[in-house]
Coordinates of C-alpha atoms in Angstrom, one line a residue:
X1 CA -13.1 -32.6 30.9
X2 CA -14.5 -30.3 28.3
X3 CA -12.4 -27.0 27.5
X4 CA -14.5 -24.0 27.4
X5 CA -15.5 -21.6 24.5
X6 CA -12.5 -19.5 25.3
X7 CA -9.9 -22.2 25.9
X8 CA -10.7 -23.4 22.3
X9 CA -10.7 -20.2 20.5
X10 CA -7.4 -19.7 22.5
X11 CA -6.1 -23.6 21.3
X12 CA -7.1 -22.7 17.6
X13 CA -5.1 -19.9 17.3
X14 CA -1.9 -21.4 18.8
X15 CA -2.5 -23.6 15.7
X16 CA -2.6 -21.3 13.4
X17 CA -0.2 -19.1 14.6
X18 CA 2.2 -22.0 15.0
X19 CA 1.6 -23.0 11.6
X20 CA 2.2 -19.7 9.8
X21 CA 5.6 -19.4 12.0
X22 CA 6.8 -22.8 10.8
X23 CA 5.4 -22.0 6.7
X24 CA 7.1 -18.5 7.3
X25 CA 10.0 -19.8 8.2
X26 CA 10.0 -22.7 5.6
X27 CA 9.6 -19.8 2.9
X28 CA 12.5 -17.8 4.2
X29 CA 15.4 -19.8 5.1
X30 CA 16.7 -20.4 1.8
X31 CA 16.4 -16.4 1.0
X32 CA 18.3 -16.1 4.6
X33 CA 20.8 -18.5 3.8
X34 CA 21.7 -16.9 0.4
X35 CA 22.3 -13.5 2.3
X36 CA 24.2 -15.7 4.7
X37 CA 26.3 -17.4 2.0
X38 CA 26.6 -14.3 0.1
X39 CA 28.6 -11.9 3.2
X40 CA 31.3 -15.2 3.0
X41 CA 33.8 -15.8 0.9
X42 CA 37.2 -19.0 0.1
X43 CA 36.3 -21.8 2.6
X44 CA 34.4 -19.9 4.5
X45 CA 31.3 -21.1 2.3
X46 CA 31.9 -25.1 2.6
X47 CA 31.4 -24.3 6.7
X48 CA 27.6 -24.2 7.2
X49 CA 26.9 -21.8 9.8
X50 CA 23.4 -20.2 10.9
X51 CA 24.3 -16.9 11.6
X52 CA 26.4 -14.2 10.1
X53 CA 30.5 -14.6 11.0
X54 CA 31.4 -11.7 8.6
X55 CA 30.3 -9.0 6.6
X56 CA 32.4 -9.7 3.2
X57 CA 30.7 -7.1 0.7
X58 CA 33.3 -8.2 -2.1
X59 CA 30.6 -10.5 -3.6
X60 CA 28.2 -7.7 -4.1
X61 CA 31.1 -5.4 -6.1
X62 CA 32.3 -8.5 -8.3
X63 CA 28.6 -9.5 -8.9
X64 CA 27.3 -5.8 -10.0
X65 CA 30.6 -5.1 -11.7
X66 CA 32.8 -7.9 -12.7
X67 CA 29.9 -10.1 -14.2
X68 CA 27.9 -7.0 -15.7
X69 CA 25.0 -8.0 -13.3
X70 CA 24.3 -4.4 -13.2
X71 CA 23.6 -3.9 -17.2
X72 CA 21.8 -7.3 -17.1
X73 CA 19.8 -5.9 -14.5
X74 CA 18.8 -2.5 -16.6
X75 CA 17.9 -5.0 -19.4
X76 CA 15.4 -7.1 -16.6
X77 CA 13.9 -3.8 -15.4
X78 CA 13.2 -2.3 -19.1
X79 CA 11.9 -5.8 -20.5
X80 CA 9.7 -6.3 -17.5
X81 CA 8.2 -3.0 -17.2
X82 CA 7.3 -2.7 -21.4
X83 CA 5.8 -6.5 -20.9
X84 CA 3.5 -5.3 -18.0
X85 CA 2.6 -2.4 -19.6
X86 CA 1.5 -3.9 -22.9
X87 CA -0.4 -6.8 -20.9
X88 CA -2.6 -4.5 -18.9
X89 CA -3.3 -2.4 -21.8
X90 CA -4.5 -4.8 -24.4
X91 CA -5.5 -7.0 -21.6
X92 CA -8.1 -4.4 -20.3
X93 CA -9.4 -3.4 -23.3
X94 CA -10.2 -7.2 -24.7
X95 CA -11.5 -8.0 -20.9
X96 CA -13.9 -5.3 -21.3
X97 CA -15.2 -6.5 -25.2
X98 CA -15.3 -10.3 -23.6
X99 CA -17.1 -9.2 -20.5
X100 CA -19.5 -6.3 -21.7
X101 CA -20.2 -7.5 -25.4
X102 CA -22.6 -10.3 -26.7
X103 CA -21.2 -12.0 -29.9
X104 CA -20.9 -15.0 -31.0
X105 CA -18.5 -17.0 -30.0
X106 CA -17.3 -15.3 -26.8
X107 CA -17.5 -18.4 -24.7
X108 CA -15.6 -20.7 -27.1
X109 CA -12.7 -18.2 -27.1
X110 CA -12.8 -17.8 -23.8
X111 CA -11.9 -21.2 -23.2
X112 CA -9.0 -20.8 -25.8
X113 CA -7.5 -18.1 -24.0
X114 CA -7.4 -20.8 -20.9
X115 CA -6.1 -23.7 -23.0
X116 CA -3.2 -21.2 -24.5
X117 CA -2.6 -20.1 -21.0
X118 CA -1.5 -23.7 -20.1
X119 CA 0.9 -24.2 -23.0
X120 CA 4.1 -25.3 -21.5
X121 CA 7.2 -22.9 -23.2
X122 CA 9.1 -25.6 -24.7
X123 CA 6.1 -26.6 -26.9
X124 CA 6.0 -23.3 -28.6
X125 CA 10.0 -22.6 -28.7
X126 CA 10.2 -23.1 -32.0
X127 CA 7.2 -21.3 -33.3
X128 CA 9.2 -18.6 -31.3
X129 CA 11.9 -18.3 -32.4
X130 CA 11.0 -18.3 -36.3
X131 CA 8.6 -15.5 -35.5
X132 CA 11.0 -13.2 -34.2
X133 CA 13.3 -13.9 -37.1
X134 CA 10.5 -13.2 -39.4
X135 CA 10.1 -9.7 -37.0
X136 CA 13.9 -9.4 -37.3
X137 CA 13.7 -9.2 -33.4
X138 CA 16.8 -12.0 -33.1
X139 CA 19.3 -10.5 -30.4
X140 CA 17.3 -7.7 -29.1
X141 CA 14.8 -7.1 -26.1
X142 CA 12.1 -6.7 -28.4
X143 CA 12.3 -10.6 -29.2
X144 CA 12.0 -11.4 -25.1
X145 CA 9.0 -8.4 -25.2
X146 CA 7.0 -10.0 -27.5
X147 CA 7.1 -13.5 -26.3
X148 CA 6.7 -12.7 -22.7
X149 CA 3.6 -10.5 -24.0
X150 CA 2.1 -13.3 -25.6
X151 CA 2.8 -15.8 -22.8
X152 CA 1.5 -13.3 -20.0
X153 CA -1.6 -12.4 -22.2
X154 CA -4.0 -14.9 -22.0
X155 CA -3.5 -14.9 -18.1
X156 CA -3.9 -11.6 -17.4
X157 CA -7.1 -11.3 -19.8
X158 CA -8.3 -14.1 -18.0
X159 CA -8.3 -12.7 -14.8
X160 CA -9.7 -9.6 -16.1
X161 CA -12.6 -10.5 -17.4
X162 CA -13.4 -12.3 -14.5
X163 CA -13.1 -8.8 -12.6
X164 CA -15.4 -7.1 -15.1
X165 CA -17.9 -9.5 -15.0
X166 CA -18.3 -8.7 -11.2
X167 CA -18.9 -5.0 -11.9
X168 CA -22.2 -3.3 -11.9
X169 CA -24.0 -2.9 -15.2
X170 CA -25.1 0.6 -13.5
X171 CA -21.9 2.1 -13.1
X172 CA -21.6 1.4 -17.4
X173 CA -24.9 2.3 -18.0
X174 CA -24.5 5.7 -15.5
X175 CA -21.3 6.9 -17.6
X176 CA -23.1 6.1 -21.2
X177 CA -25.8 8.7 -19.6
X178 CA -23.5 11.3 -18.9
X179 CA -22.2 10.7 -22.9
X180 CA -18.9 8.7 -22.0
X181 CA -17.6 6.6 -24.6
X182 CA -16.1 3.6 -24.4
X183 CA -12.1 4.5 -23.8
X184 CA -13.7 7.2 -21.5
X185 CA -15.9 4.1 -19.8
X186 CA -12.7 2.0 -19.6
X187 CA -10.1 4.7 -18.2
X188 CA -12.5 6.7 -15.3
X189 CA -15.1 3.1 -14.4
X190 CA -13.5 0.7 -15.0
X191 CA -9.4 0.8 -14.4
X192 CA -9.8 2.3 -10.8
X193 CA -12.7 -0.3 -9.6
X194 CA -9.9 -3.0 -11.4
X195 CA -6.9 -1.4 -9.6
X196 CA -6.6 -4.5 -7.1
X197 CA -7.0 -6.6 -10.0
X198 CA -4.7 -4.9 -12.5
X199 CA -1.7 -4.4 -9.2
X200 CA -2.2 -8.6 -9.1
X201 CA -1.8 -9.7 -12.8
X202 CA 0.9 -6.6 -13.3
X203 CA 3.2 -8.2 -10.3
X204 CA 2.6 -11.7 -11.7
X205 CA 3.7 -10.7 -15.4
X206 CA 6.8 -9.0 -14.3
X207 CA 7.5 -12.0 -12.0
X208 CA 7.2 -14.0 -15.2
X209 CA 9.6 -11.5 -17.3
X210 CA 11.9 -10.9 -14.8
X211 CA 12.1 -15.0 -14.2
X212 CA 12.1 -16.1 -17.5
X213 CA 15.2 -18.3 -18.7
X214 CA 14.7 -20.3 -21.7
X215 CA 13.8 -17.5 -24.4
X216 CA 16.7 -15.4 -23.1
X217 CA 18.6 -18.1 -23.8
X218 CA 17.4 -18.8 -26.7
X219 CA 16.6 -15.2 -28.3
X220 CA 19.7 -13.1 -26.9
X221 CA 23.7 -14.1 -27.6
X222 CA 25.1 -10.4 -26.9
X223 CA 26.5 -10.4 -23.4
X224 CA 24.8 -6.6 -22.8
X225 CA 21.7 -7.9 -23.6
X226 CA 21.3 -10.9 -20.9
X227 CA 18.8 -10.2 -18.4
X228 CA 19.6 -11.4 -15.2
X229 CA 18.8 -15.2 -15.2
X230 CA 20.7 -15.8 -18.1
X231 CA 23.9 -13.5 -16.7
X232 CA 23.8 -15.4 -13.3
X233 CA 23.5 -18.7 -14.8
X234 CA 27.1 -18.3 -16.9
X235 CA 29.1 -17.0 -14.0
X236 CA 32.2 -18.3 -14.4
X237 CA 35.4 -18.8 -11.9
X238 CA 38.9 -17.8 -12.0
X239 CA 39.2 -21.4 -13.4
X240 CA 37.1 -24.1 -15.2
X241 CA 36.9 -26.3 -11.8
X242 CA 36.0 -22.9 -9.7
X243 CA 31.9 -21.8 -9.2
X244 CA 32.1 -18.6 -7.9
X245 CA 29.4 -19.4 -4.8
X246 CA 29.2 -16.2 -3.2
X247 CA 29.2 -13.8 -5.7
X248 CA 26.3 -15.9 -7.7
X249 CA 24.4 -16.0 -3.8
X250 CA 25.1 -12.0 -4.0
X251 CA 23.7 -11.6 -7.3
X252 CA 20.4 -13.9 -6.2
X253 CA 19.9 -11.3 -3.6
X254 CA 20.1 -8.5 -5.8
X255 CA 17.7 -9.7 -8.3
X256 CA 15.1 -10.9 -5.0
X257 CA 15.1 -7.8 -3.7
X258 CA 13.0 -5.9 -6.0
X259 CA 10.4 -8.9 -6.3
X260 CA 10.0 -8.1 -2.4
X261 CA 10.0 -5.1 -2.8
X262 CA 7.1 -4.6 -5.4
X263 CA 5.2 -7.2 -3.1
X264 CA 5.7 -4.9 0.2
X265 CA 4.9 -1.8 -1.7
X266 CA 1.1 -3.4 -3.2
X267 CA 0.3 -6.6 -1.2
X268 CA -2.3 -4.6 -0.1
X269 CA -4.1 -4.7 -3.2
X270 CA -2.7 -7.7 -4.2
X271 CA -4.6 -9.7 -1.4
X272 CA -7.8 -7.5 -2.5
X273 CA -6.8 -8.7 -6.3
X274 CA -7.1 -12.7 -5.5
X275 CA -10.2 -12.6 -3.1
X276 CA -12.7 -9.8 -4.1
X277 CA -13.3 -11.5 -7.3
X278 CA -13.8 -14.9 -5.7
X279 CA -17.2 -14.5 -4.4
X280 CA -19.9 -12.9 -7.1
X281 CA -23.0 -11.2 -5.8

């Protein structure tokens, strides 16, 4: 018995939706269950449970205040938004010279900047950390500034130049008529046809900042100077045998939240970021 055009197209999308309900939900549990674990407290934690018993807010105060969660999160924020904002703006200008300019040797780098981009961090710890004692950065967000810079670099010029390369000549040409110069070319052509672009490899470096654990824990030893990963990871107990579960679940959701957030507030052009440059023409 053949099924019709219509009992198909129906079949297909059961399929998919069925799939992107049980992906969704594979995706979210452990964020739910964090929140879950983080409203509990005592024994109540070691009694798995699927829904919410309590609402036990004590984690959240002993997280933010207690710990210094709350300073550590000032330091993730100010970190993270100074990395961003140095990658886009070297990034877009060097995306514009690799893209628009014929010299030699643009391929050849080209390819470094992909071969740096997939150095792992451990190979180049050490290089690290003597250049931020040579730039007397040792202790201070400066040191995590630079190094996520340089890591998030190469990525986001990357990507950019990809993006230009898709872009008219004629819009260029059009502005070097009406006597723009090249900053004036980059800032009114270029940056707002790159916005989808630029919102994509901006949320993707200050995932990468705001993630980051080894050079924090490397570079930083003051206590008000831990970003968040590093404060979370040396929660400590009332007693060397004691892990504090639900205030480090509490302080997981906090630092979450504004990931989501930022994803909510531009996944529109996010999406537009990762496919409009995927098909050239």
């Amino acid at each position: 018995m053949k099924l019709s055009r219509k009992q198909r197209n129906v079949g297909g999308r059961v399929v998919i939706y069925t799939g992107a309900l049980l992906a969704s939900l594979f995706c979210l549990f452990p964020f739910y269950y964090a929140v879950l674990s983080s409203l509990r407290s005592g024994q109540e934690l070691f009694t798995p449970v699927w829904y919410p018993t309590g609402w036990h807010w004590d984690n959240y105060v002993v997280a933010l205040m207690d710990n210094g969660i709350a300073r550590s999160l000032l330091n993730s924020f100010l970190v993270a938004g100074i990395t961003v904002g140095l990658c886009l703006l070297v990034s877009i200008t060097a995306a514009f010279a690799l893209a628009r300019v014929n010299f030699r040797g643009r391929r050849f780098l080209l390819f470094t900047i992909l071969c740096v981009s997939m150095f792992p961090q451990v190979a180049v710890l050490t290089g690290m950390f003597e250049l931020v004692r040579f730039l007397g950065l040792y202790d201070s967000l400066g040191a995590l500034i630079v190094s996520y810079t340089t890591f998030s670099l190469p990525f986001t010029v990357w990507v950019l130049t990809t993006f230009i390369k898709t872009i008219p000549v004629e819009l260029e040409e059009a502005a070097i008529v009406d006597g723009a110069k090249t900053g004036t070319i980059i800032r009114r052509v270029f940056a707002p046809v790159l916005a989808p672009a630029l919102a994509t490899t901006g949320l993707l470096a200050f995932i990468g900042a705001w993630n980051e654990f080894m050079f924090a824990l490397t570079f930083i030893i003051s206590s008000a100077k831990r970003t968040v990963p590093v404060a979370i990871s040396l929660f400590s107990g009332a007693s060397s045998f004691e892990l504090p579960w639900g205030s480090i679940m509490a302080a997981s959701v906090i630092v979450t939240l504004p990931i989501i957030v930022l994803v909510l507030i531009f996944q529109k052009r996010i999406v537009s970021g990762l496919t409009s440059g995927a098909i050239k023409g």
